[in-house]
């Protein structure tokens, strides 16, 4: 007998409920089976791709010729494949890339200067940069980045450390902490500038103290030749991102161009400069900037990649700036 507080369920209703539950369960099982089948097909396709890549690598000649910017390098397949997951694994394993030209060589659009150091590294496991100038060192690191050898760059010799150059620091700018900290205490006196001691591929500055109401700062890269430590010179020597306005000025003709405003995070950081970290990167001829790790892409393209570029700051007003990296 049914409970006084519970409606009775007749046999017909119970059968209908069971039928619906069975239908729902069957539909769920079919969906799960379909998903499992998709995963199985993807796994099979991925395994086939791996097998095809390995087959292509196995079929590749044991001697491989590279055409690096017009210069020929020949080495063994084993040497090129020494670093797992590098560009050379894709080059030798992909169906789309084939040797070309009369020398039957793979073309790499890289500067051949000092490329032999990368070949020595692949053979011996040691990156030897002795005897190279700063520009040649940067070419080596840039090429290793392109070839997906960055995992070994950290274990290899790091780029030379840098600081501010006391001989290229304007009057009114003070240096401290072994020339790693810059402070401008004068509100007047016009634009003042300082240049780094070494040409580098990237650097990071922290704006420890910065008044967005009274101070303007231009951060970027500049050549040593022609660099003036007094005056504005934003469009005659160097490539700069001007804060807090977030605009670009450069010797390539770029003037008052908005940059970095596409990200709300970056815009907020630009408008509230004090305490943020600004990074500048120079790679493959492109100069780009980031704030607190937010990248904004290429800002400039340098048409003379052989010119050494140094960290540079031009500022108007009071500020305290520290070198982070």
Short mmCIF file of C-alpha atoms in Angstrom, two decimals:
data_model
loop_
_atom_site.label_atom_id
_atom_site.label_comp_id
_atom_site.label_asym_id
_atom_site.label_seq_id
_atom_site.Cartn_x
_atom_site.Cartn_y
_atom_site.Cartn_z
CA UNK A 1 0.00 0.00 0.00
CA UNK A 2 1.23 3.44 -0.91
CA UNK A 3 2.24 5.90 1.77
CA UNK A 4 -0.39 8.55 2.54
CA UNK A 5 2.09 11.30 1.62
CA UNK A 6 3.53 9.65 -1.52
CA UNK A 7 1.50 9.48 -4.77
CA UNK A 8 1.03 5.98 -6.11
CA UNK A 9 2.95 5.06 -9.27
CA UNK A 10 1.14 2.67 -11.57
CA UNK A 11 2.91 0.08 -13.73
CA UNK A 12 2.50 2.11 -16.91
CA UNK A 13 4.21 5.18 -15.44
CA UNK A 14 6.99 3.04 -14.02
CA UNK A 15 7.62 1.40 -17.38
CA UNK A 16 7.69 4.83 -19.05
CA UNK A 17 10.20 6.12 -16.50
CA UNK A 18 12.44 3.09 -16.99
CA UNK A 19 12.23 3.47 -20.77
CA UNK A 20 13.27 7.13 -20.60
CA UNK A 21 16.13 6.34 -18.24
CA UNK A 22 17.32 3.58 -20.54
CA UNK A 23 17.11 5.91 -23.54
CA UNK A 24 19.10 8.60 -21.76
CA UNK A 25 21.70 6.08 -20.63
CA UNK A 26 21.96 4.70 -24.16
CA UNK A 27 22.40 8.20 -25.59
CA UNK A 28 25.14 8.94 -23.04
CA UNK A 29 26.92 5.68 -23.88
CA UNK A 30 26.78 6.50 -27.58
CA UNK A 31 28.25 9.96 -26.93
CA UNK A 32 31.04 8.43 -24.83
CA UNK A 33 31.73 5.83 -27.53
CA UNK A 34 31.88 8.57 -30.17
CA UNK A 35 34.31 10.61 -28.07
CA UNK A 36 36.48 7.54 -27.44
CA UNK A 37 36.48 6.83 -31.16
CA UNK A 38 37.59 10.41 -31.87
CA UNK A 39 40.41 10.10 -29.36
CA UNK A 40 41.41 6.76 -30.85
CA UNK A 41 41.46 8.24 -34.37
CA UNK A 42 43.53 11.21 -33.19
CA UNK A 43 45.94 8.89 -31.39
CA UNK A 44 46.26 6.75 -34.51
CA UNK A 45 46.82 9.82 -36.70
CA UNK A 46 49.41 11.23 -34.27
CA UNK A 47 51.22 7.88 -34.15
CA UNK A 48 51.21 7.73 -37.94
CA UNK A 49 52.61 11.27 -38.10
CA UNK A 50 55.38 10.38 -35.65
CA UNK A 51 56.19 7.27 -37.68
CA UNK A 52 56.26 9.28 -40.92
CA UNK A 53 58.54 11.91 -39.38
CA UNK A 54 60.87 9.21 -38.07
CA UNK A 55 60.80 7.47 -41.46
CA UNK A 56 61.73 10.74 -43.18
CA UNK A 57 64.57 11.28 -40.71
CA UNK A 58 65.81 7.71 -41.20
CA UNK A 59 65.64 8.13 -44.99
CA UNK A 60 67.55 11.42 -44.97
CA UNK A 61 71.14 11.30 -46.12
CA UNK A 62 73.74 10.83 -43.42
CA UNK A 63 75.51 13.91 -44.77
CA UNK A 64 73.42 17.09 -44.74
CA UNK A 65 74.34 20.36 -46.44
CA UNK A 66 72.99 23.68 -45.15
CA UNK A 67 72.96 26.90 -47.15
CA UNK A 68 73.15 29.51 -44.39
CA UNK A 69 72.67 32.94 -45.92
CA UNK A 70 74.65 31.87 -48.99
CA UNK A 71 77.42 30.03 -47.14
CA UNK A 72 77.63 26.26 -47.21
CA UNK A 73 77.96 24.04 -44.13
CA UNK A 74 78.09 20.24 -44.35
CA UNK A 75 77.76 17.96 -41.34
CA UNK A 76 76.30 14.63 -40.28
CA UNK A 77 72.62 13.99 -39.68
CA UNK A 78 73.49 12.74 -36.20
CA UNK A 79 75.09 16.09 -35.34
CA UNK A 80 72.07 18.12 -36.44
CA UNK A 81 69.69 15.93 -34.43
CA UNK A 82 71.71 16.10 -31.22
CA UNK A 83 69.32 18.52 -29.46
CA UNK A 84 65.85 16.96 -29.12
CA UNK A 85 62.97 19.03 -30.54
CA UNK A 86 65.17 21.50 -32.41
CA UNK A 87 64.44 23.12 -35.77
CA UNK A 88 66.52 20.42 -37.46
CA UNK A 89 64.12 17.67 -36.34
CA UNK A 90 61.34 19.46 -38.20
CA UNK A 91 63.60 20.21 -41.17
CA UNK A 92 64.63 16.60 -41.72
CA UNK A 93 61.33 15.01 -40.68
CA UNK A 94 58.81 17.16 -42.56
CA UNK A 95 57.46 16.20 -45.99
CA UNK A 96 57.34 19.82 -47.14
CA UNK A 97 61.04 20.75 -46.91
CA UNK A 98 63.47 19.35 -49.44
CA UNK A 99 67.07 20.21 -50.35
CA UNK A 100 67.29 22.70 -53.22
CA UNK A 101 69.80 24.12 -55.67
CA UNK A 102 72.83 22.62 -57.37
CA UNK A 103 74.39 21.78 -53.99
CA UNK A 104 71.24 19.93 -52.83
CA UNK A 105 71.20 22.02 -49.64
CA UNK A 106 68.62 23.12 -47.10
CA UNK A 107 68.38 26.92 -47.07
CA UNK A 108 68.42 28.76 -43.71
CA UNK A 109 67.69 32.48 -43.81
CA UNK A 110 70.29 33.32 -41.17
CA UNK A 111 73.48 35.37 -41.09
CA UNK A 112 76.41 32.99 -41.66
CA UNK A 113 78.69 35.10 -39.44
CA UNK A 114 79.85 32.91 -36.54
CA UNK A 115 77.42 30.12 -37.53
CA UNK A 116 80.39 27.78 -37.28
CA UNK A 117 80.20 28.27 -33.48
CA UNK A 118 76.73 26.68 -33.53
CA UNK A 119 78.07 23.76 -35.55
CA UNK A 120 80.88 23.30 -33.00
CA UNK A 121 78.29 23.42 -30.22
CA UNK A 122 76.21 20.68 -31.88
CA UNK A 123 79.31 18.51 -32.32
CA UNK A 124 80.94 19.04 -28.93
CA UNK A 125 78.13 20.26 -26.65
CA UNK A 126 80.01 23.43 -25.72
CA UNK A 127 79.23 26.94 -26.93
CA UNK A 128 82.57 28.70 -27.50
CA UNK A 129 82.34 32.45 -28.07
CA UNK A 130 85.98 33.38 -27.52
CA UNK A 131 87.26 35.92 -30.03
CA UNK A 132 83.82 37.17 -31.11
CA UNK A 133 82.78 40.79 -30.85
CA UNK A 134 79.49 41.72 -29.16
CA UNK A 135 77.64 41.88 -32.50
CA UNK A 136 78.86 38.41 -33.53
CA UNK A 137 77.80 37.04 -30.15
CA UNK A 138 74.33 38.47 -30.66
CA UNK A 139 74.14 36.80 -34.07
CA UNK A 140 74.95 33.45 -32.45
CA UNK A 141 72.26 33.82 -29.77
CA UNK A 142 69.73 35.06 -32.32
CA UNK A 143 70.40 32.07 -34.59
CA UNK A 144 70.14 29.64 -31.66
CA UNK A 145 66.78 31.15 -30.76
CA UNK A 146 65.61 30.71 -34.38
CA UNK A 147 66.80 27.09 -34.42
CA UNK A 148 64.92 26.26 -31.18
CA UNK A 149 68.13 25.69 -29.26
CA UNK A 150 67.06 28.08 -26.49
CA UNK A 151 66.87 25.30 -23.92
CA UNK A 152 70.64 25.01 -24.06
CA UNK A 153 71.39 28.72 -24.22
CA UNK A 154 70.80 29.08 -20.47
CA UNK A 155 73.27 26.29 -19.80
CA UNK A 156 75.77 27.88 -22.18
CA UNK A 157 77.64 31.11 -21.72
CA UNK A 158 75.26 33.99 -21.00
CA UNK A 159 75.45 37.31 -22.83
CA UNK A 160 77.82 39.81 -21.22
CA UNK A 161 76.41 41.73 -18.26
CA UNK A 162 75.89 45.46 -18.70
CA UNK A 163 75.52 48.60 -16.67
CA UNK A 164 75.16 52.31 -17.38
CA UNK A 165 78.20 53.98 -18.93
CA UNK A 166 79.42 56.77 -16.61
CA UNK A 167 81.15 58.46 -19.56
CA UNK A 168 77.85 58.66 -21.43
CA UNK A 169 75.68 59.91 -18.57
CA UNK A 170 74.35 63.46 -18.65
CA UNK A 171 75.03 65.94 -15.88
CA UNK A 172 72.08 65.84 -13.50
CA UNK A 173 71.79 62.06 -13.69
CA UNK A 174 73.34 60.06 -10.86
CA UNK A 175 74.50 56.44 -10.90
CA UNK A 176 74.61 54.06 -7.95
CA UNK A 177 74.84 50.38 -7.02
CA UNK A 178 77.77 49.70 -9.37
CA UNK A 179 76.17 51.81 -12.12
CA UNK A 180 73.03 49.64 -12.10
CA UNK A 181 70.73 52.31 -10.62
CA UNK A 182 69.94 55.62 -12.29
CA UNK A 183 68.39 58.58 -10.51
CA UNK A 184 67.40 61.99 -11.83
CA UNK A 185 66.84 64.46 -9.02
CA UNK A 186 66.51 67.70 -10.99
CA UNK A 187 63.08 68.76 -12.18
CA UNK A 188 64.45 71.28 -14.67
CA UNK A 189 67.41 71.28 -17.01
CA UNK A 190 65.75 69.78 -20.08
CA UNK A 191 66.18 66.31 -21.51
CA UNK A 192 69.01 64.15 -20.15
CA UNK A 193 70.23 60.81 -21.48
CA UNK A 194 72.34 57.80 -20.56
CA UNK A 195 73.66 54.88 -22.63
CA UNK A 196 74.45 51.32 -21.61
CA UNK A 197 77.99 50.01 -21.35
CA UNK A 198 77.49 47.08 -23.74
CA UNK A 199 75.40 46.20 -26.77
CA UNK A 200 72.84 43.55 -25.75
CA UNK A 201 69.93 41.66 -27.29
CA UNK A 202 67.47 42.45 -24.50
CA UNK A 203 67.22 44.23 -21.18
CA UNK A 204 64.72 45.02 -18.41
CA UNK A 205 64.40 48.20 -16.35
CA UNK A 206 62.30 48.81 -13.26
CA UNK A 207 60.78 52.26 -12.77
CA UNK A 208 61.24 52.52 -9.00
CA UNK A 209 60.10 56.13 -8.77
CA UNK A 210 58.26 57.92 -11.54
CA UNK A 211 55.79 60.80 -11.45
CA UNK A 212 53.46 60.55 -14.43
CA UNK A 213 52.42 64.18 -13.96
CA UNK A 214 55.90 65.70 -14.23
CA UNK A 215 58.19 63.10 -15.84
CA UNK A 216 58.54 61.74 -19.36
CA UNK A 217 60.88 58.84 -20.08
CA UNK A 218 62.00 57.30 -23.38
CA UNK A 219 63.34 53.73 -23.17
CA UNK A 220 64.89 51.79 -26.03
CA UNK A 221 68.00 51.01 -28.05
CA UNK A 222 70.48 53.44 -29.61
CA UNK A 223 73.81 53.22 -31.46
CA UNK A 224 76.82 54.58 -29.64
CA UNK A 225 77.94 56.66 -32.57
CA UNK A 226 76.12 59.98 -32.61
CA UNK A 227 74.53 59.49 -29.18
CA UNK A 228 74.11 62.81 -27.37
CA UNK A 229 73.59 62.90 -23.61
CA UNK A 230 71.93 66.33 -23.63
CA UNK A 231 68.80 67.21 -25.57
CA UNK A 232 65.78 65.36 -26.87
CA UNK A 233 67.10 63.62 -30.04
CA UNK A 234 64.28 61.06 -30.07
CA UNK A 235 64.09 61.02 -33.86
CA UNK A 236 67.78 61.25 -34.76
CA UNK A 237 69.58 58.59 -32.69
CA UNK A 238 67.84 55.47 -31.44
CA UNK A 239 64.47 53.73 -31.17
CA UNK A 240 62.33 54.63 -28.17
CA UNK A 241 59.06 53.92 -26.42
CA UNK A 242 57.99 57.10 -24.61
CA UNK A 243 56.12 56.72 -21.32
CA UNK A 244 53.60 57.46 -19.89
CA UNK A 245 52.12 58.42 -23.28
CA UNK A 246 52.90 55.04 -24.84
CA UNK A 247 54.17 56.43 -28.16
CA UNK A 248 57.10 55.52 -30.42
CA UNK A 249 59.85 57.77 -31.72
CA UNK A 250 62.78 56.55 -33.80
CA UNK A 251 65.58 57.47 -36.14
CA UNK A 252 63.77 55.56 -38.90
CA UNK A 253 61.20 58.34 -39.18
CA UNK A 254 58.71 56.98 -36.66
CA UNK A 255 57.15 59.89 -34.79
CA UNK A 256 54.41 60.05 -32.19
CA UNK A 257 53.08 56.57 -33.09
CA UNK A 258 50.79 54.93 -30.53
CA UNK A 259 52.05 51.54 -29.30
CA UNK A 260 51.05 49.10 -26.59
CA UNK A 261 47.52 50.47 -26.18
CA UNK A 262 45.87 47.32 -27.46
CA UNK A 263 46.10 45.58 -24.08
CA UNK A 264 44.16 46.82 -21.08
CA UNK A 265 46.91 45.43 -18.85
CA UNK A 266 49.58 47.29 -20.78
CA UNK A 267 47.54 50.50 -20.91
CA UNK A 268 46.99 50.44 -17.16
CA UNK A 269 50.71 49.83 -16.59
CA UNK A 270 51.66 52.69 -18.91
CA UNK A 271 49.32 55.09 -17.15
CA UNK A 272 50.61 53.98 -13.73
CA UNK A 273 54.30 53.69 -14.51
CA UNK A 274 55.86 53.70 -11.05
CA UNK A 275 57.02 50.26 -9.98
CA UNK A 276 56.55 48.49 -13.32
CA UNK A 277 59.21 46.64 -15.29
CA UNK A 278 59.80 47.57 -18.92
CA UNK A 279 61.61 45.08 -21.17
CA UNK A 280 63.15 45.74 -24.58
CA UNK A 281 64.11 43.01 -27.04
CA UNK A 282 66.11 43.15 -30.27
CA UNK A 283 65.86 40.01 -32.42
CA UNK A 284 66.12 39.36 -36.17
CA UNK A 285 66.12 43.10 -36.85
CA UNK A 286 62.93 43.74 -34.88
CA UNK A 287 62.70 45.81 -31.70
CA UNK A 288 59.79 45.16 -29.34
CA UNK A 289 58.73 46.14 -25.84
CA UNK A 290 56.81 44.63 -22.95
CA UNK A 291 55.54 45.77 -19.56
CA UNK A 292 55.41 43.35 -16.63
CA UNK A 293 55.68 40.45 -19.07
CA UNK A 294 52.91 41.67 -21.41
CA UNK A 295 54.38 41.64 -24.93
CA UNK A 296 53.26 44.23 -27.48
CA UNK A 297 54.98 42.88 -30.60
CA UNK A 298 57.40 44.50 -33.02
CA UNK A 299 57.67 48.28 -32.72
CA UNK A 300 60.56 48.92 -35.12
CA UNK A 301 62.48 47.09 -37.82
CA UNK A 302 66.17 47.96 -38.07
CA UNK A 303 67.39 48.03 -41.67
CA UNK A 304 71.06 47.91 -40.63
CA UNK A 305 71.25 44.82 -38.39
CA UNK A 306 75.07 45.02 -38.25
CA UNK A 307 74.91 48.23 -36.20
CA UNK A 308 75.41 47.51 -32.51
CA UNK A 309 72.58 48.85 -30.35
CA UNK A 310 72.90 49.74 -26.67
CA UNK A 311 70.27 50.20 -23.93
CA UNK A 312 69.32 53.88 -23.85
CA UNK A 313 67.18 56.13 -21.69
CA UNK A 314 66.19 59.75 -22.27
CA UNK A 315 64.13 61.48 -19.63
CA UNK A 316 62.62 64.75 -18.59
CA UNK A 317 61.93 65.21 -14.87
CA UNK A 318 62.64 63.20 -11.74
CA UNK A 319 62.86 59.41 -11.69
CA UNK A 320 64.71 56.44 -10.20
CA UNK A 321 65.37 53.49 -12.51
CA UNK A 322 67.07 50.14 -11.81
CA UNK A 323 68.55 47.59 -14.19
CA UNK A 324 66.81 44.26 -13.60
CA UNK A 325 68.32 42.15 -16.40
#
